[in-house]
mmCIF file of C-alpha atoms in Angstrom:
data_model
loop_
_atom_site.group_PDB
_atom_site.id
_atom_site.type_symbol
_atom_site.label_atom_id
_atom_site.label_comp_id
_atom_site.label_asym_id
_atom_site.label_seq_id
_atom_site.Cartn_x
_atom_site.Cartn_y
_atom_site.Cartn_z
ATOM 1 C CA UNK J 1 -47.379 76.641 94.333
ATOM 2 C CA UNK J 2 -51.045 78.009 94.461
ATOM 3 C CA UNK J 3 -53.132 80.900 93.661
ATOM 4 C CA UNK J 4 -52.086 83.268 92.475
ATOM 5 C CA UNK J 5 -48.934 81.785 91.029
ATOM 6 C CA UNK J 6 -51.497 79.078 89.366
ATOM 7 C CA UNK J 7 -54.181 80.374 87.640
ATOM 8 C CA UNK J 8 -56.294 77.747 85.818
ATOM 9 C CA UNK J 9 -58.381 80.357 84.089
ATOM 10 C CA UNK J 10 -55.452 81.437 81.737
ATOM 11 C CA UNK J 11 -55.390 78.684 79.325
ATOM 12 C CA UNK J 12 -59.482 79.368 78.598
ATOM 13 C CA UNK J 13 -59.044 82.885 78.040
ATOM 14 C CA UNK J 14 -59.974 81.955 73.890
ATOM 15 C CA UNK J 15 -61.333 79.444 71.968
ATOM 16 C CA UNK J 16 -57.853 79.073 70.248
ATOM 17 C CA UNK J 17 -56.560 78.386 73.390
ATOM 18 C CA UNK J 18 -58.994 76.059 74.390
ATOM 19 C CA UNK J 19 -58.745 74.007 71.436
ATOM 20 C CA UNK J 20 -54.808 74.361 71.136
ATOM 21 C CA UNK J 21 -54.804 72.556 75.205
ATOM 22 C CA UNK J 22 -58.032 70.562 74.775
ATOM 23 C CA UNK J 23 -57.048 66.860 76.496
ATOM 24 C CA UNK J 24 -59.670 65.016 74.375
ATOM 25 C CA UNK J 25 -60.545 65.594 70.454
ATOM 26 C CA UNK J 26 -63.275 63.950 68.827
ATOM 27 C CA UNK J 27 -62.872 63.184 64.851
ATOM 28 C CA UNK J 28 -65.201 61.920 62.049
ATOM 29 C CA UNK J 29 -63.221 59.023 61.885
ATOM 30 C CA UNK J 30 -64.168 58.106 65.251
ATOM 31 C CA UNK J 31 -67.826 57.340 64.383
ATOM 32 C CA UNK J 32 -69.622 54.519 62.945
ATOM 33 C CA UNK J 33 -72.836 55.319 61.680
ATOM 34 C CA UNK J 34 -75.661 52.402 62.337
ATOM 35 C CA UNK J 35 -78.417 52.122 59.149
ATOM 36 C CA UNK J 36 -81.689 50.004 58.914
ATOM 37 C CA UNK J 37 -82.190 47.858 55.780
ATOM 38 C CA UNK J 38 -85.430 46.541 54.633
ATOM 39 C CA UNK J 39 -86.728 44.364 51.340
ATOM 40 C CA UNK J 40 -88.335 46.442 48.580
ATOM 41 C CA UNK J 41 -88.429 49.473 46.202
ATOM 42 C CA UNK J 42 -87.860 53.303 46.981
ATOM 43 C CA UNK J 43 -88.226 52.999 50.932
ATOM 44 C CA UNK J 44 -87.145 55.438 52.866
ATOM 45 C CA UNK J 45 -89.231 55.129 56.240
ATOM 46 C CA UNK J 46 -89.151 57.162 59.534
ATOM 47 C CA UNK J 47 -88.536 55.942 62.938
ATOM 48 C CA UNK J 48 -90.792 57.511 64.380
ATOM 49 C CA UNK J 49 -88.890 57.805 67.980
ATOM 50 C CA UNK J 50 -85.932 58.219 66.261
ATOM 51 C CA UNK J 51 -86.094 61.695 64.574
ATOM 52 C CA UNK J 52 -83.696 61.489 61.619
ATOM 53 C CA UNK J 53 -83.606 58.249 61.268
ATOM 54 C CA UNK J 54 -84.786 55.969 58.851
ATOM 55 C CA UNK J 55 -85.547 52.083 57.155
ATOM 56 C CA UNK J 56 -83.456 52.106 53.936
ATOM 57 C CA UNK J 57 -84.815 49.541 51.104
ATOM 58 C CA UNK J 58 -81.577 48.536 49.170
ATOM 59 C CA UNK J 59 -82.028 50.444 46.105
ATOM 60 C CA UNK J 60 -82.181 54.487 48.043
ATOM 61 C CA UNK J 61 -78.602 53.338 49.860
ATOM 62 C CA UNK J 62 -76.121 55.171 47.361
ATOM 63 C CA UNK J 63 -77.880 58.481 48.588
ATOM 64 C CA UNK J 64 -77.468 58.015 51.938
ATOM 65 C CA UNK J 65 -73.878 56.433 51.277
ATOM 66 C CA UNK J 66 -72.818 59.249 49.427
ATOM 67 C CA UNK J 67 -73.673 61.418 52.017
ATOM 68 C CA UNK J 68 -71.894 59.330 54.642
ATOM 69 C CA UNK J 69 -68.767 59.436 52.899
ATOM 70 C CA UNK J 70 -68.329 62.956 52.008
ATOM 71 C CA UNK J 71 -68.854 63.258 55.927
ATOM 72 C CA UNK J 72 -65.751 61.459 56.511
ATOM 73 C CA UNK J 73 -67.273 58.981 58.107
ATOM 74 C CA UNK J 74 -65.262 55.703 57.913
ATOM 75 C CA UNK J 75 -67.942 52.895 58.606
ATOM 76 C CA UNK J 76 -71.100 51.440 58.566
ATOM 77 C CA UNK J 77 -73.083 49.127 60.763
ATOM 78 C CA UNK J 78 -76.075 47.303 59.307
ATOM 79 C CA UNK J 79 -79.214 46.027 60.779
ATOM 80 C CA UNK J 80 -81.379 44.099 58.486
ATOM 81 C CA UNK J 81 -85.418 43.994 58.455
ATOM 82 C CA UNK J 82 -86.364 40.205 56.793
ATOM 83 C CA UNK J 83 -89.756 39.899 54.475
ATOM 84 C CA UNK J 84 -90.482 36.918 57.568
ATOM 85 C CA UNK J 85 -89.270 35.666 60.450
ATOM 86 C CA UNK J 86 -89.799 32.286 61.809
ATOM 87 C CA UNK J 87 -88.426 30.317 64.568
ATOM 88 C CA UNK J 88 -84.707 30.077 64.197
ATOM 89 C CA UNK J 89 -84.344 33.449 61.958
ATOM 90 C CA UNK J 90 -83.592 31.885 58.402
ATOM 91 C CA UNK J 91 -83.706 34.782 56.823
ATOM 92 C CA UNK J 92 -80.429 36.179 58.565
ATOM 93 C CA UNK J 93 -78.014 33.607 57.147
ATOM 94 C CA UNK J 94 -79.536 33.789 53.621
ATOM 95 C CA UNK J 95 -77.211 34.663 50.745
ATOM 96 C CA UNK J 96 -79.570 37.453 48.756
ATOM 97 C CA UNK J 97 -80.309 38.553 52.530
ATOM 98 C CA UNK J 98 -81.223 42.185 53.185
ATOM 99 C CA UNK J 99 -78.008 42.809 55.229
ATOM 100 C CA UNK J 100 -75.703 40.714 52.696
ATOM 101 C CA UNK J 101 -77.428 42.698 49.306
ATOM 102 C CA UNK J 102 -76.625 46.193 51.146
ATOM 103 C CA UNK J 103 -73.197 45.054 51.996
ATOM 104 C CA UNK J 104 -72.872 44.106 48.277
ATOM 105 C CA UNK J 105 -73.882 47.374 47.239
ATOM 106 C CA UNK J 106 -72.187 49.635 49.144
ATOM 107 C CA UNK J 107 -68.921 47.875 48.486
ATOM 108 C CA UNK J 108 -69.923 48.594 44.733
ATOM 109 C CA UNK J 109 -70.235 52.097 45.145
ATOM 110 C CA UNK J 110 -67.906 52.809 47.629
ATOM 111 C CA UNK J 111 -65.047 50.580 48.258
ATOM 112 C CA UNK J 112 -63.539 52.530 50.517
ATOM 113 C CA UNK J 113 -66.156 52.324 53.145
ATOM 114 C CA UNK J 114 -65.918 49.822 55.988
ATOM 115 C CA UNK J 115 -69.104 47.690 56.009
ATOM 116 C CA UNK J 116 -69.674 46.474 59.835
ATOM 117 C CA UNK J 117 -72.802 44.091 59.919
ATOM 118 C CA UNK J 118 -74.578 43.096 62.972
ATOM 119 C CA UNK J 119 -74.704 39.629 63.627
ATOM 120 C CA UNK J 120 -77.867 38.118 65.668
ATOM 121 C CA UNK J 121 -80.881 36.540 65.135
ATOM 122 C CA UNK J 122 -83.386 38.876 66.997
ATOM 123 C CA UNK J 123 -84.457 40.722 64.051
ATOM 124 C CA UNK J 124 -84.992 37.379 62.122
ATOM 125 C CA UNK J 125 -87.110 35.012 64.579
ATOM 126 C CA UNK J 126 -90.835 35.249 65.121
ATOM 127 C CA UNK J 127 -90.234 34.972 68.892
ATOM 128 C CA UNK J 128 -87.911 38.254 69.714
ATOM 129 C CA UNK J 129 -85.193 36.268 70.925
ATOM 130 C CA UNK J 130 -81.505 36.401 70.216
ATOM 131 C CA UNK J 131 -81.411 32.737 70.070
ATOM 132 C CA UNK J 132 -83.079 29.172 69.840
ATOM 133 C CA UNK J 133 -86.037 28.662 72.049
ATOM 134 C CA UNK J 134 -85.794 25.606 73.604
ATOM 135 C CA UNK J 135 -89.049 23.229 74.902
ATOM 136 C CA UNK J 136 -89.194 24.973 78.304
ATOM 137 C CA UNK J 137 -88.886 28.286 75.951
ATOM 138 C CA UNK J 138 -85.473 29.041 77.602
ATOM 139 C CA UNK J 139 -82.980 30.293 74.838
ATOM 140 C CA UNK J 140 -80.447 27.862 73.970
ATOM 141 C CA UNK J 141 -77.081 29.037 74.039
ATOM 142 C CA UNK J 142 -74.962 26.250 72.144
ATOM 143 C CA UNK J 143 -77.856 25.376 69.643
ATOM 144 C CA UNK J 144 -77.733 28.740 68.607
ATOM 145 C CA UNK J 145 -73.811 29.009 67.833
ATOM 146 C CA UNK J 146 -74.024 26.829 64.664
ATOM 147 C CA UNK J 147 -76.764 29.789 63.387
ATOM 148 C CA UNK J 148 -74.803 32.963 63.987
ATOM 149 C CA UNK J 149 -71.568 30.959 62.434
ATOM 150 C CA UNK J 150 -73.582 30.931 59.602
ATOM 151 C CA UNK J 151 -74.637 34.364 59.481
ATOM 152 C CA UNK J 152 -71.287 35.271 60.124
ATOM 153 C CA UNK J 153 -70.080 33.113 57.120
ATOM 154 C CA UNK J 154 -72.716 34.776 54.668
ATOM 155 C CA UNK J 155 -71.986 38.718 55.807
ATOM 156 C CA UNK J 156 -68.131 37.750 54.778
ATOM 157 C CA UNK J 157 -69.035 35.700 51.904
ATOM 158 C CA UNK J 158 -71.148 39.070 50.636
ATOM 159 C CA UNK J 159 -68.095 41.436 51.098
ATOM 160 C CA UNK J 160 -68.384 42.832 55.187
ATOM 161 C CA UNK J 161 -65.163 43.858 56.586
ATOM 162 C CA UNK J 162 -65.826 43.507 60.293
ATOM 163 C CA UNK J 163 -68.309 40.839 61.999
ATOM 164 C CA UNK J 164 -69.803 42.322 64.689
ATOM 165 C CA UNK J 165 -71.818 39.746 67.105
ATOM 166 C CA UNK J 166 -74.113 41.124 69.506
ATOM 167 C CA UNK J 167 -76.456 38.225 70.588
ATOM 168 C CA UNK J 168 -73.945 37.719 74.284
ATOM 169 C CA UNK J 169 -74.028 34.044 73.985
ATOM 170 C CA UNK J 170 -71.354 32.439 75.574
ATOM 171 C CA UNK J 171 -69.254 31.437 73.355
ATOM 172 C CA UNK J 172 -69.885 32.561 69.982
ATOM 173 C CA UNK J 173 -66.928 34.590 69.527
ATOM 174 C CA UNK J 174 -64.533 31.679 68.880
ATOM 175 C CA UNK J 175 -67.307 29.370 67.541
ATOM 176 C CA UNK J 176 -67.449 32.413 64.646
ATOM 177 C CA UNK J 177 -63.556 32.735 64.536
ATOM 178 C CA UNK J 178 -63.407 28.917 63.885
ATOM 179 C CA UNK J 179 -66.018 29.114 60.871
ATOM 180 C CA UNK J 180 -64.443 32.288 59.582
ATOM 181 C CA UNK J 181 -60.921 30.948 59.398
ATOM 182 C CA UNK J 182 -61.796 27.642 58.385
ATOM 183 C CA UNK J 183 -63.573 29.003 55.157
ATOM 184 C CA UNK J 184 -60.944 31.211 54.211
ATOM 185 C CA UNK J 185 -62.216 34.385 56.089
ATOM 186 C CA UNK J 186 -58.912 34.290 58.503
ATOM 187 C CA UNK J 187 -58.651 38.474 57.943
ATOM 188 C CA UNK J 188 -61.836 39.477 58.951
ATOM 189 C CA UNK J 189 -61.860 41.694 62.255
ATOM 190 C CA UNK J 190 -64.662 40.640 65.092
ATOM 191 C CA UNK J 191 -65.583 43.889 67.099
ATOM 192 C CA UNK J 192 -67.612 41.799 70.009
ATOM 193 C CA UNK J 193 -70.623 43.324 72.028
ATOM 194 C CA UNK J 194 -68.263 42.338 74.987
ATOM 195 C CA UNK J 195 -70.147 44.005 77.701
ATOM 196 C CA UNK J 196 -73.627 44.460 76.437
ATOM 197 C CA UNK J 197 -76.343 45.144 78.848
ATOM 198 C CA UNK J 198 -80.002 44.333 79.523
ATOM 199 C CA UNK J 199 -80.778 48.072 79.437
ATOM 200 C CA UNK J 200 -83.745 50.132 78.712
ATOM 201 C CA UNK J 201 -82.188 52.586 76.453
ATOM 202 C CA UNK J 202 -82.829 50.110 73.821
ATOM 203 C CA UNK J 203 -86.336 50.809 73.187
ATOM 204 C CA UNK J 204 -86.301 52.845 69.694
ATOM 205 C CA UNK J 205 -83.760 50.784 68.627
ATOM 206 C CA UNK J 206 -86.328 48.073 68.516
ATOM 207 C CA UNK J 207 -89.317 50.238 67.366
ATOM 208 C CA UNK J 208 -86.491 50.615 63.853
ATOM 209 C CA UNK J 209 -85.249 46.894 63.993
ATOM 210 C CA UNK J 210 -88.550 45.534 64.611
ATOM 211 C CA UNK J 211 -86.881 43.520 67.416
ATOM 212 C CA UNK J 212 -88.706 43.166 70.953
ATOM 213 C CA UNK J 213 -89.161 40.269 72.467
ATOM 214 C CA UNK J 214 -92.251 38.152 72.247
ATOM 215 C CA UNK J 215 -92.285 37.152 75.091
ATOM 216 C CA UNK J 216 -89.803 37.617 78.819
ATOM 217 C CA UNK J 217 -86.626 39.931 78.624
ATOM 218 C CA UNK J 218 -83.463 39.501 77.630
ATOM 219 C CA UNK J 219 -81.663 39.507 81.283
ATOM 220 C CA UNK J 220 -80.659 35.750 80.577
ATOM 221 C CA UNK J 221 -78.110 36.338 78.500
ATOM 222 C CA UNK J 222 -77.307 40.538 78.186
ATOM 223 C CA UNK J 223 -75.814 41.771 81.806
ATOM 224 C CA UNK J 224 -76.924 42.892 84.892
ATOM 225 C CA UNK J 225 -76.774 46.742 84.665
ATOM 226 C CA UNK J 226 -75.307 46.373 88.641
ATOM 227 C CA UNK J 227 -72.173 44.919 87.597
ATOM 228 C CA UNK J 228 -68.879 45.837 86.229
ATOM 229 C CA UNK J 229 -66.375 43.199 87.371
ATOM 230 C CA UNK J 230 -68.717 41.107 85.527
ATOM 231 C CA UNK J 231 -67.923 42.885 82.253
ATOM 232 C CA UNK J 232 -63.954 42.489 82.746
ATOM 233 C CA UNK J 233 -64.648 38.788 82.449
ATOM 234 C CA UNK J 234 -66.695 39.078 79.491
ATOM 235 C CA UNK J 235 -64.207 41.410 78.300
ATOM 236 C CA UNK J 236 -61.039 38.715 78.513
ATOM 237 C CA UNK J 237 -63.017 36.166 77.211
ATOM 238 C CA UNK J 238 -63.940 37.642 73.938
ATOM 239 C CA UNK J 239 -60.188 38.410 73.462
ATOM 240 C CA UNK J 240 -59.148 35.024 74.163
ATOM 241 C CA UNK J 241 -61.128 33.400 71.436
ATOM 242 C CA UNK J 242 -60.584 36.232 68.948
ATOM 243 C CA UNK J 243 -61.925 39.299 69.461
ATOM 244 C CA UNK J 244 -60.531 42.463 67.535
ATOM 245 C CA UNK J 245 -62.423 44.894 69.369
ATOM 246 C CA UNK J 246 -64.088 45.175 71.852
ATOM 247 C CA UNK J 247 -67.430 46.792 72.518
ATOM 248 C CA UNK J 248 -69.965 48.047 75.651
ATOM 249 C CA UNK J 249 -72.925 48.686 75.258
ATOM 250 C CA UNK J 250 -74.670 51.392 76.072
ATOM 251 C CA UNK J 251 -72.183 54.553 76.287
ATOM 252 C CA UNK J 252 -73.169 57.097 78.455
ATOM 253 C CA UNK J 253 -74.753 54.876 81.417
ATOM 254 C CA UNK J 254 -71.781 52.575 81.548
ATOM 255 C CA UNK J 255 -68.428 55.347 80.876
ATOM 256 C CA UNK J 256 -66.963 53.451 84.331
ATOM 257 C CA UNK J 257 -66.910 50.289 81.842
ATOM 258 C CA UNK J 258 -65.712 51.775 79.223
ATOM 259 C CA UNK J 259 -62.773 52.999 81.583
ATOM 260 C CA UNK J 260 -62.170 50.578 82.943
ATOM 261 C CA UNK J 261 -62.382 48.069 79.834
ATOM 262 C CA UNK J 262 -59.906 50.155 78.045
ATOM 263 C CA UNK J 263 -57.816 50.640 81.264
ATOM 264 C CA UNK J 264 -56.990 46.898 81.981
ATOM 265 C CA UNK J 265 -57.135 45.775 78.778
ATOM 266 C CA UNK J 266 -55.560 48.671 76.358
ATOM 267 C CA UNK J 267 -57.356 46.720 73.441
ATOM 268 C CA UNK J 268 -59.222 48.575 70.453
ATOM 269 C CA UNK J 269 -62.489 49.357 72.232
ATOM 270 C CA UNK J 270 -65.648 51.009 70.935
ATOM 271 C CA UNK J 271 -68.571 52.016 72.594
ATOM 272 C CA UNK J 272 -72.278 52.101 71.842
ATOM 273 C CA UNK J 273 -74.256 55.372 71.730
ATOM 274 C CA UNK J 274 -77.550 53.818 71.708
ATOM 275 C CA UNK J 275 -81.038 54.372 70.550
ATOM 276 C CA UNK J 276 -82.410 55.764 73.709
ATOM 277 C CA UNK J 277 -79.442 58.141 74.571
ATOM 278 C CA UNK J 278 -79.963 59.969 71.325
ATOM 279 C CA UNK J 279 -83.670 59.913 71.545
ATOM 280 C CA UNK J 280 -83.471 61.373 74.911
ATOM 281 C CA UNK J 281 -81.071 64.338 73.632
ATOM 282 C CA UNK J 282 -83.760 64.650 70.245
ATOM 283 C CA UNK J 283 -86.689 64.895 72.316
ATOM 284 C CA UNK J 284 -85.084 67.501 75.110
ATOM 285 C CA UNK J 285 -84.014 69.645 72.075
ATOM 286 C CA UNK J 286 -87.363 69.657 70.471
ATOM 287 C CA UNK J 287 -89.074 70.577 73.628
ATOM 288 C CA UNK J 288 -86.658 73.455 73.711
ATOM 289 C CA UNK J 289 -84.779 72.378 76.975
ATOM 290 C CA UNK J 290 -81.524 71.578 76.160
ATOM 291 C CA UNK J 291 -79.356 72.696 72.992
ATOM 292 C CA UNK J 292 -78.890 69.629 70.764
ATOM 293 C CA UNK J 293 -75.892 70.512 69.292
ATOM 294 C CA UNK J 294 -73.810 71.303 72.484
ATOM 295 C CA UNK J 295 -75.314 68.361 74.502
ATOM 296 C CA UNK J 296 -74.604 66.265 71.722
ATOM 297 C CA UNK J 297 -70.737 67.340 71.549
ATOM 298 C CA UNK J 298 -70.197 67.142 75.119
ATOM 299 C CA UNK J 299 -72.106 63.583 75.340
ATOM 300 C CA UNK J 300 -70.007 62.071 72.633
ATOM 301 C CA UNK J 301 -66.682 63.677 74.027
ATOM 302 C CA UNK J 302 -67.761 62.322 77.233
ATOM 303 C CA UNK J 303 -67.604 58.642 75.960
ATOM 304 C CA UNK J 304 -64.449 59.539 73.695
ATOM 305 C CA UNK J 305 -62.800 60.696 76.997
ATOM 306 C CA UNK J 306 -63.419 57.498 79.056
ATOM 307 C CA UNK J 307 -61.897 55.573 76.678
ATOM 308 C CA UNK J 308 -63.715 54.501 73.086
ATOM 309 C CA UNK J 309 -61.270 54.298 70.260
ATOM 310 C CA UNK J 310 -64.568 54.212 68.368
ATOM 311 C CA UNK J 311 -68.278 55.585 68.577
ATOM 312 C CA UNK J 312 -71.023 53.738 67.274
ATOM 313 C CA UNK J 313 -73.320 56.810 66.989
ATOM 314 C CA UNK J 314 -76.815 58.249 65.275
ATOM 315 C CA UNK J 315 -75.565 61.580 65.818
ATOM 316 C CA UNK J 316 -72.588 60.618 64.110
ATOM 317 C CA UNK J 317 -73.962 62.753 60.680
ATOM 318 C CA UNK J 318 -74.811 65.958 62.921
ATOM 319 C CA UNK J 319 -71.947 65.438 64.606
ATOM 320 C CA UNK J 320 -69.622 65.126 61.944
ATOM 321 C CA UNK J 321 -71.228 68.405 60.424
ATOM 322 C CA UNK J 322 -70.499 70.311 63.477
ATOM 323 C CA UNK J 323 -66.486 69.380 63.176
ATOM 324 C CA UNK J 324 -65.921 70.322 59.591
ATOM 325 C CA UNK J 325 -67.188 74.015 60.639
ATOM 326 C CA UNK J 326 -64.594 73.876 63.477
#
């Protein structure tokens, strides 16, 4: 029957009612909370268009870490800034790297934590690029699998608990379950940037990672923002050569993906609240046009609600300050 038998309004007559009915809950456990890493002493740097975020030299980590974990929040994803880059991005399979010291450290001080590090070679190489240039400056997808084994293979060697590959090479998610296994790394989880796309919410992110590209785009190799059967197929492929999770990339654009990905394939999937979404909330809120907190909830309940099992996040400190007051 109909109105006025059914009347929708009754169960949001209260807040306790809301909550005690609410379809979708979000948790601190649900968040992963992305940090920069540099080389040197007492850094702590701003990003400039990324308000509360900042470049973390090794040694001011335990702070921030601390902080982190009395949060609730569960896990880590590291980015690392090398002293130099050069052409095929040595410095991001090195053993005393940036990304493998932090890793070190913060399984030191807090065991407890899962340590998620980012594996690609953008950061490292002079050029920009997530791979080998070849001599018609094309990026090389198979010469570059042997690299991000590598880095893989270091990150586990210095303690990481998930490899997370987000370079979209085809590929290089059973090229790095291969290495892995065969050096005794068989455990490890792979959460694979499954269906990450050339987008242009990325552009802070690269202002903290020091990461554009020298030269071209990256529409080669990262998808075509158009497509979503597309990202199915990346999808299954990651999972049949090893993928533990699964992840697309960015959130709040691409929420049909994440439906859909999580839909078809009911696998672990996490989702990407990138640089740009937060910047754009950040900068609204500061021009007094939106209210940060709420739009922040409701965006990151709108990606838990299509499907992520798991937020990466920026917001995932302010938002994790919000819940505890619930």
């Amino acid at each position: 029957m109909g109105f006025p038998i059914q009347r929708m309004r009754r169960l949001r007559s209260s807040e306790t009612l809301r909550r005690m009915v609410r379809e979708t809950t979000l948790r601190s456990s649900d968040f992963i909370y992305p940090l920069f890493v540099i080389y040197g002493q007492d850094k702590k740097i701003p990003v400039n268009s990324m308000p509360g975020v900042f470049q973390f030299s090794v040694d001011r980590l335990p702070e921030e870490i601390k902080e982190i974990d009395s949060l609730k929040i569960p896990a880590v994803l590291l980015f690392g800034l090398p002293e130099h880059k050069d052409s095929v991005g040595s410095s991001a399979y090195q053993d005393n790297g940036v990304v493998q010291e932090a890793t070190r450290l913060i399984k030191k001080i807090c065991p407890e934590m899962l340590v998620i590090t980012d594996v690609c070679l953008c950061e490292y190489t002079d050029h920009g690029h997530c791979g080998l240039i070849d001599q018609k400056g094309v990026v090389d997808n198979d010469a570059t699998m042997g690299l991000l084994a590598q880095e893989a293979l270091s990150h586990a060697r210095a303690g990481c608990d998930i490899i997370a590959p987000s370079d979209m090479m085809d590929g290089r998610i059973g090229y790095i379950r291969k290495e892995l296994d065969d050096n005794g790394y068989k455990d490890i989880p792979i959460m694979a940037y499954a269906a990450k796309y050339a987008s242009s919410f990325y552009g802070p992110f690269r202002d903290a990672a020091d990461s554009a590209p020298q030269f071209g785009d990256r529409k080669s190799y990262q998808m075509d923002g158009a497509n979503i059967r597309e990202a199915l197929r990346e999808v299954a492929l990651d999972i049949e050569e090893g993928a533990d999770i699964v992840m697309v990339k960015p959130a709040l654009p691409y929420l049909d993906v994440i439906k859909a990905v999580k839909e078809k394939f009911a696998y672990p999937t996490a989702a990407y609240n990138v640089s740009g979404e937060y910047a754009m909330i950040k900068a609204a809120a500061a021009c007094g046009w939106l209210d940060e907190e709420r739009v922040m909830m409701e965006a990151l309940t709108s990606i838990k609600r299509a499907g992520a099992d798991l937020i990466i996040t920026y917001f995932a400190k302010d938002a994790a300050r919000v819940l505890q007051k619930l």
